[in-house]
Short mmCIF file of C-alpha atoms in Angstrom, two decimals:
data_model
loop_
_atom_site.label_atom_id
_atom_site.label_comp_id
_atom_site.label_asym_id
_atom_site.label_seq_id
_atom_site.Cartn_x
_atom_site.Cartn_y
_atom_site.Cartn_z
CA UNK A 200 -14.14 -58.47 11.87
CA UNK A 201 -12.77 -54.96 12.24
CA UNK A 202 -14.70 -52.35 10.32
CA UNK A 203 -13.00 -49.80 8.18
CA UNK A 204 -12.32 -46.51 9.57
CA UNK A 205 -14.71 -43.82 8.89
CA UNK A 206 -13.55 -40.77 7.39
CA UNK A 207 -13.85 -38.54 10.59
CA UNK A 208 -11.62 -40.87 11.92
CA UNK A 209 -9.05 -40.73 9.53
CA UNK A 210 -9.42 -37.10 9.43
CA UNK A 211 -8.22 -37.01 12.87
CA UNK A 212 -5.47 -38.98 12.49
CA UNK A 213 -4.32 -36.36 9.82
CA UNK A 214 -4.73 -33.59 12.50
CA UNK A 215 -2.50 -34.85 14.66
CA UNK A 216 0.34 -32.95 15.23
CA UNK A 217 2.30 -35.67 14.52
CA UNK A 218 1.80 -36.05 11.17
CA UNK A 219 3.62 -32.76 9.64
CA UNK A 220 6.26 -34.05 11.42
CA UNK A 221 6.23 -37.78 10.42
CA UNK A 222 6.00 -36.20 6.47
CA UNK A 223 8.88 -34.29 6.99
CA UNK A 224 11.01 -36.93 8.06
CA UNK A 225 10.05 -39.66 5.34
CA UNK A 226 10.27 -36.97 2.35
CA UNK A 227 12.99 -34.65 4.06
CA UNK A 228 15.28 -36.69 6.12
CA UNK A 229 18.88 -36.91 5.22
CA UNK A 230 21.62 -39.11 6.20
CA UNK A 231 20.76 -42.00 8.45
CA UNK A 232 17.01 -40.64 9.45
CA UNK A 233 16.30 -40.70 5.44
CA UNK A 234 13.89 -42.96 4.57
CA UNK A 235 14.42 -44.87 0.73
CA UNK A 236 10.78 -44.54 0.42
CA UNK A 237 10.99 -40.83 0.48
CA UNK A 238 12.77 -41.18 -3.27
CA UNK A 239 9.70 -43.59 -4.35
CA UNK A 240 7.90 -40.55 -6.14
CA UNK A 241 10.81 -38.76 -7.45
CA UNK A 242 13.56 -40.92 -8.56
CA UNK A 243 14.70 -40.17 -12.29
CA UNK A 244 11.96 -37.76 -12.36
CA UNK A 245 9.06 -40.02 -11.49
CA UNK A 246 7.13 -42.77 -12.93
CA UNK A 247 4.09 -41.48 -15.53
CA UNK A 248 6.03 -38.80 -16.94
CA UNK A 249 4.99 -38.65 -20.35
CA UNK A 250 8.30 -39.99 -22.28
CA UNK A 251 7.70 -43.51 -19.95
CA UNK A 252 3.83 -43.12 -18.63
CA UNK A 253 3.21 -46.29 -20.36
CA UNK A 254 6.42 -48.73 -20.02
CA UNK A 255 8.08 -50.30 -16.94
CA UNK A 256 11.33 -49.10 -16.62
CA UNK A 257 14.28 -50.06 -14.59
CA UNK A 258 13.98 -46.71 -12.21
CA UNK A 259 10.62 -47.94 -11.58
CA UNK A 260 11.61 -51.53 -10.28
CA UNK A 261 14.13 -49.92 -7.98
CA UNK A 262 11.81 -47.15 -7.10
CA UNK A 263 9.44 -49.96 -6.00
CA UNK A 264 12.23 -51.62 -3.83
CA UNK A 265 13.19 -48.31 -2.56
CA UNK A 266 9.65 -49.70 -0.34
CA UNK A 267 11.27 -52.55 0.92
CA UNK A 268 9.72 -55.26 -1.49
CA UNK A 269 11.92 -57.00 -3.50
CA UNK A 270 11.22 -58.15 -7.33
CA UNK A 271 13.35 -61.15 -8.35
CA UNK A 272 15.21 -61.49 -11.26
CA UNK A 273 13.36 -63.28 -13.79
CA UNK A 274 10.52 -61.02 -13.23
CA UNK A 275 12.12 -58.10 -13.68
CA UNK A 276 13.39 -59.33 -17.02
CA UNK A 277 9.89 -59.84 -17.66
CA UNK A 278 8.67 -56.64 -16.63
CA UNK A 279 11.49 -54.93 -18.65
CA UNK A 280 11.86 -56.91 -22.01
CA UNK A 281 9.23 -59.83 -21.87
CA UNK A 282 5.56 -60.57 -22.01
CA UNK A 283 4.16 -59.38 -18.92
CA UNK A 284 5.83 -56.02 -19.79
CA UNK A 285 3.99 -55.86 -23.00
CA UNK A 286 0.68 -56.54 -21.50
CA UNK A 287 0.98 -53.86 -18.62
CA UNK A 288 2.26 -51.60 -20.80
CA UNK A 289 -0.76 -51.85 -23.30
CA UNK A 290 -3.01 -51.46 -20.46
CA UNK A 291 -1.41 -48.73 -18.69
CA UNK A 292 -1.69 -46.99 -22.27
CA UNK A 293 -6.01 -46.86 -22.03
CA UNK A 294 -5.19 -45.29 -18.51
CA UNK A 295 -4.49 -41.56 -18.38
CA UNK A 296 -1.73 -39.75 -16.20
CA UNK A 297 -3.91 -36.86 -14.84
CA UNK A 298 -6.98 -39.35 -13.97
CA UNK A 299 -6.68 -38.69 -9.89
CA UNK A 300 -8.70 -41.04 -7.65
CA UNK A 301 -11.70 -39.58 -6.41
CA UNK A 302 -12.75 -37.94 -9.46
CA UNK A 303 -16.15 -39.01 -11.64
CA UNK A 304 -14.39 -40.61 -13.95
CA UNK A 305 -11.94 -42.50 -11.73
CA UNK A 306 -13.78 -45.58 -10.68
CA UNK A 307 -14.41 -47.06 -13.92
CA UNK A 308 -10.89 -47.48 -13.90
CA UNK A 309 -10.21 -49.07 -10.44
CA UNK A 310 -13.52 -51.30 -10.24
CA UNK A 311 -13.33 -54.83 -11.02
CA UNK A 312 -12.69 -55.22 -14.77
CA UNK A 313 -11.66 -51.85 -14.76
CA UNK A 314 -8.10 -51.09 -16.65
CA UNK A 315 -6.36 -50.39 -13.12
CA UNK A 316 -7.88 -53.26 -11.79
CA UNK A 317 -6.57 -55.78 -15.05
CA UNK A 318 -3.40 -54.47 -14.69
CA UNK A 319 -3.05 -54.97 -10.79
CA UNK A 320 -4.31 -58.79 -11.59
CA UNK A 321 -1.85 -59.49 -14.77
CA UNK A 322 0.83 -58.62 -12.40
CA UNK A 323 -0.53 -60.05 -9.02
CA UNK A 324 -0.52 -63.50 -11.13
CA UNK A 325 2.38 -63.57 -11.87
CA UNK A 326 4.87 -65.91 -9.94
CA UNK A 327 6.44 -63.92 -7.00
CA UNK A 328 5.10 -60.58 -7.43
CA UNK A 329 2.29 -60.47 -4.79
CA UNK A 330 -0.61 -58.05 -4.35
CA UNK A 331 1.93 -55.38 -2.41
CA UNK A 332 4.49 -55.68 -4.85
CA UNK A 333 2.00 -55.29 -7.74
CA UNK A 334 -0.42 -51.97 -6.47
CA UNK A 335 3.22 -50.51 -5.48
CA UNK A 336 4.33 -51.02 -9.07
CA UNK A 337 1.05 -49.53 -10.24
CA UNK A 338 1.23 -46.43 -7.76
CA UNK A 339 4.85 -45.68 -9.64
CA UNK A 340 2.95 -45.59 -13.02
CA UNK A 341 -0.08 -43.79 -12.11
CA UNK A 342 0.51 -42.28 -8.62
CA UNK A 343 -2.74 -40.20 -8.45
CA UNK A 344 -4.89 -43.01 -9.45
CA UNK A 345 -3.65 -46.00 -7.86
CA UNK A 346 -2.46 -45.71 -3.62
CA UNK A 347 0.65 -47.22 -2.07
CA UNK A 348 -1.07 -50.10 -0.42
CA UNK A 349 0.50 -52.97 1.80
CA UNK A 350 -0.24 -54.62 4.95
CA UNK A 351 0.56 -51.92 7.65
CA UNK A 352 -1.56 -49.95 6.10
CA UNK A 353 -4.52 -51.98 5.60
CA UNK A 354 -4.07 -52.74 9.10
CA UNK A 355 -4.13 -49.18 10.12
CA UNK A 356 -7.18 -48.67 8.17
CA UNK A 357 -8.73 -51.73 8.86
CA UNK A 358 -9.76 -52.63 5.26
CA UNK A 359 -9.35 -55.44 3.06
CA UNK A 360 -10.72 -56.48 -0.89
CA UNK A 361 -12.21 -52.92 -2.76
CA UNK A 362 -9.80 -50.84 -1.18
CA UNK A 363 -9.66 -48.73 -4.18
CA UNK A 364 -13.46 -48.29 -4.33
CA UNK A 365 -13.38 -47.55 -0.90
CA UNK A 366 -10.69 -44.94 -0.32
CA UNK A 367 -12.14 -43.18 -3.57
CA UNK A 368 -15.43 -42.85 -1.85
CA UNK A 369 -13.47 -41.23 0.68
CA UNK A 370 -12.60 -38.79 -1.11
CA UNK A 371 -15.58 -37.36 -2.72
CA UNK A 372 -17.30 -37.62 1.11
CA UNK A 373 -18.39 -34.43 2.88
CA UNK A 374 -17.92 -32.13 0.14
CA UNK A 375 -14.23 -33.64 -0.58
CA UNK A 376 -12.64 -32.87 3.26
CA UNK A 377 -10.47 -35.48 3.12
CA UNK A 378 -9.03 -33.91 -0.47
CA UNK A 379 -8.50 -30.75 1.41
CA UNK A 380 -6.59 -31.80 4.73
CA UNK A 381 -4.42 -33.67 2.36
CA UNK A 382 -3.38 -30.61 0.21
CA UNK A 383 -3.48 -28.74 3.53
CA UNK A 384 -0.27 -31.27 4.74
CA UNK A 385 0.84 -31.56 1.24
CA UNK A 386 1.72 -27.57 1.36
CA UNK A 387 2.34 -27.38 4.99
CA UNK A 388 5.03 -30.28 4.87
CA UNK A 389 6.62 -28.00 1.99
CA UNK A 390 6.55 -31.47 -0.07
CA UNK A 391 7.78 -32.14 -3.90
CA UNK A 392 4.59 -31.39 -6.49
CA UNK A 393 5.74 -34.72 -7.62
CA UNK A 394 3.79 -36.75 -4.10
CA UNK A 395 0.55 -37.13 -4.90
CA UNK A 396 -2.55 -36.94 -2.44
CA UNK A 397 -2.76 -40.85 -2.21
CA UNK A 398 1.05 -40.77 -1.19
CA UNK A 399 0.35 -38.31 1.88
CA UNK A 400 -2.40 -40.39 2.95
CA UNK A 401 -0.12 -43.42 2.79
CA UNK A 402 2.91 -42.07 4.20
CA UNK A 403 0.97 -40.59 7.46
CA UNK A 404 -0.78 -43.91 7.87
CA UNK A 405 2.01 -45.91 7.69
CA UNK A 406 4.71 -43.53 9.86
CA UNK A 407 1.82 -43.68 12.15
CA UNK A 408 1.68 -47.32 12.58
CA UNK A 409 4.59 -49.52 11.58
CA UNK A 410 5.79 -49.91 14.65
CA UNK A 411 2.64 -51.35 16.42
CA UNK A 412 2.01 -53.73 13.35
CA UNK A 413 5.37 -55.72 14.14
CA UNK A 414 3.18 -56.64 17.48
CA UNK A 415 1.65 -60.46 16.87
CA UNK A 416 -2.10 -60.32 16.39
CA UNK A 417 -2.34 -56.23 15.63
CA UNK A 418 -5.56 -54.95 16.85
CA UNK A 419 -5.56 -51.64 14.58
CA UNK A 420 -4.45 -48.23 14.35
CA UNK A 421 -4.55 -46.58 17.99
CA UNK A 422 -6.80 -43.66 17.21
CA UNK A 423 -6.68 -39.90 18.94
CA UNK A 424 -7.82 -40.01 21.51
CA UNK A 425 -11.28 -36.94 20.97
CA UNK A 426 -10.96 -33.50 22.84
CA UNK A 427 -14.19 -32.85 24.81
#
């Protein structure tokens, strides 16, 4: 089994010169080289501002297609005016907006049993929303808790149950380095305030390696290559 990358390795996949670029494209691309998950963060004004922080809405459902999932009828209805709407809303409500993974207080939230965690479950449970579909629904509602998450990138960074957990170790290692190369791209890629830190990391890893993961039995992210 692969082991998860360490964080000097995903540090160097952020240096790459390539991924100013790749950022650019996905959040500044018009025409045909726009990407629909460049509007993910910023359609209708976002997801967890404060006037809908704590209901699904329909901009969030097509926000989450706008990353090529699709949510089926019936369970949007039930994300918009049913049960299952209710109960995410009511736990998204004991989670707060400006709680940003990484932070002391975050993993209580994202830890098994945790309110991120319960939420990410009610949904994943439910007929024909899978685990993508549900963290990408979460990520809409509380982008600097919760990461975009799906299978190219958990190929690319070779990691599988306790993601969460694990990326916000990441973040507090080495002093928080990994925090600062991501504002460092964040500013340099002359991004929207609304794209959170988590949503850089994502959008690098997964520019980086969508292509490759179409391959049949993907070995990984290809990783720089180190300058001696």
């Amino acid at each position: 089994m692969r082991q998860p990358l360490t964080l000097a390795e995903i540090l160097a996949v952020l240096a790459a010169p390539k991924s100013i670029g790749d950022l650019r494209s996905y959040f500044h691309g018009v025409a045909d080289a726009a990407y629909t998950g460049g509007r993910f963060d910023t359609l209708g004004g976002g997801g967890s501002r404060p006037e809908v922080a704590d209901t699904v809405t329909a901009e969030d459902l097509i926000a989450v297609e706008l990353l090529r999932v699709t949510i089926r009828h019936r369970q949007r209805l039930d994300l918009l005016q049913g049960q299952l709407g209710r109960e995410v809303s009511a736990t998204l409500a004991t989670i707060p907006t400006d709680v940003e993974l990484g932070e002391d207080d975050a993993l209580a939230y994202v830890v098994d049993g945790g309110a991120a965690d319960t939420a990410w479950r009610r949904l994943r449970d439910t007929p024909n929303i899978d685990w993508v579909i549900a963290g990408k629904l979460l990520a809409r509602k509380r982008p600097r808790l919760v990461p975009v998450y799906d299978r190219v990138v958990a190929c690319a960074y070779g990691t599988r149950k306790g993601f969460w957990a694990w990326l916000h170790d990441m973040l507090r290692e080495d002093g928080g380095a990994l925090v600062r190369q991501l504002d460092a791209l964040h500013r340099e890629a002359e991004l929207p305030a609304a794209v959170s830190r988590l949503r850089v990391l994502d959008v690098v890893f997964w520019m980086r390696h969508r292509h490759a993961h179409l391959s049949s039995d993907c070995p990984g992210l290809r990783l720089p290559v180190p300058v001696v």
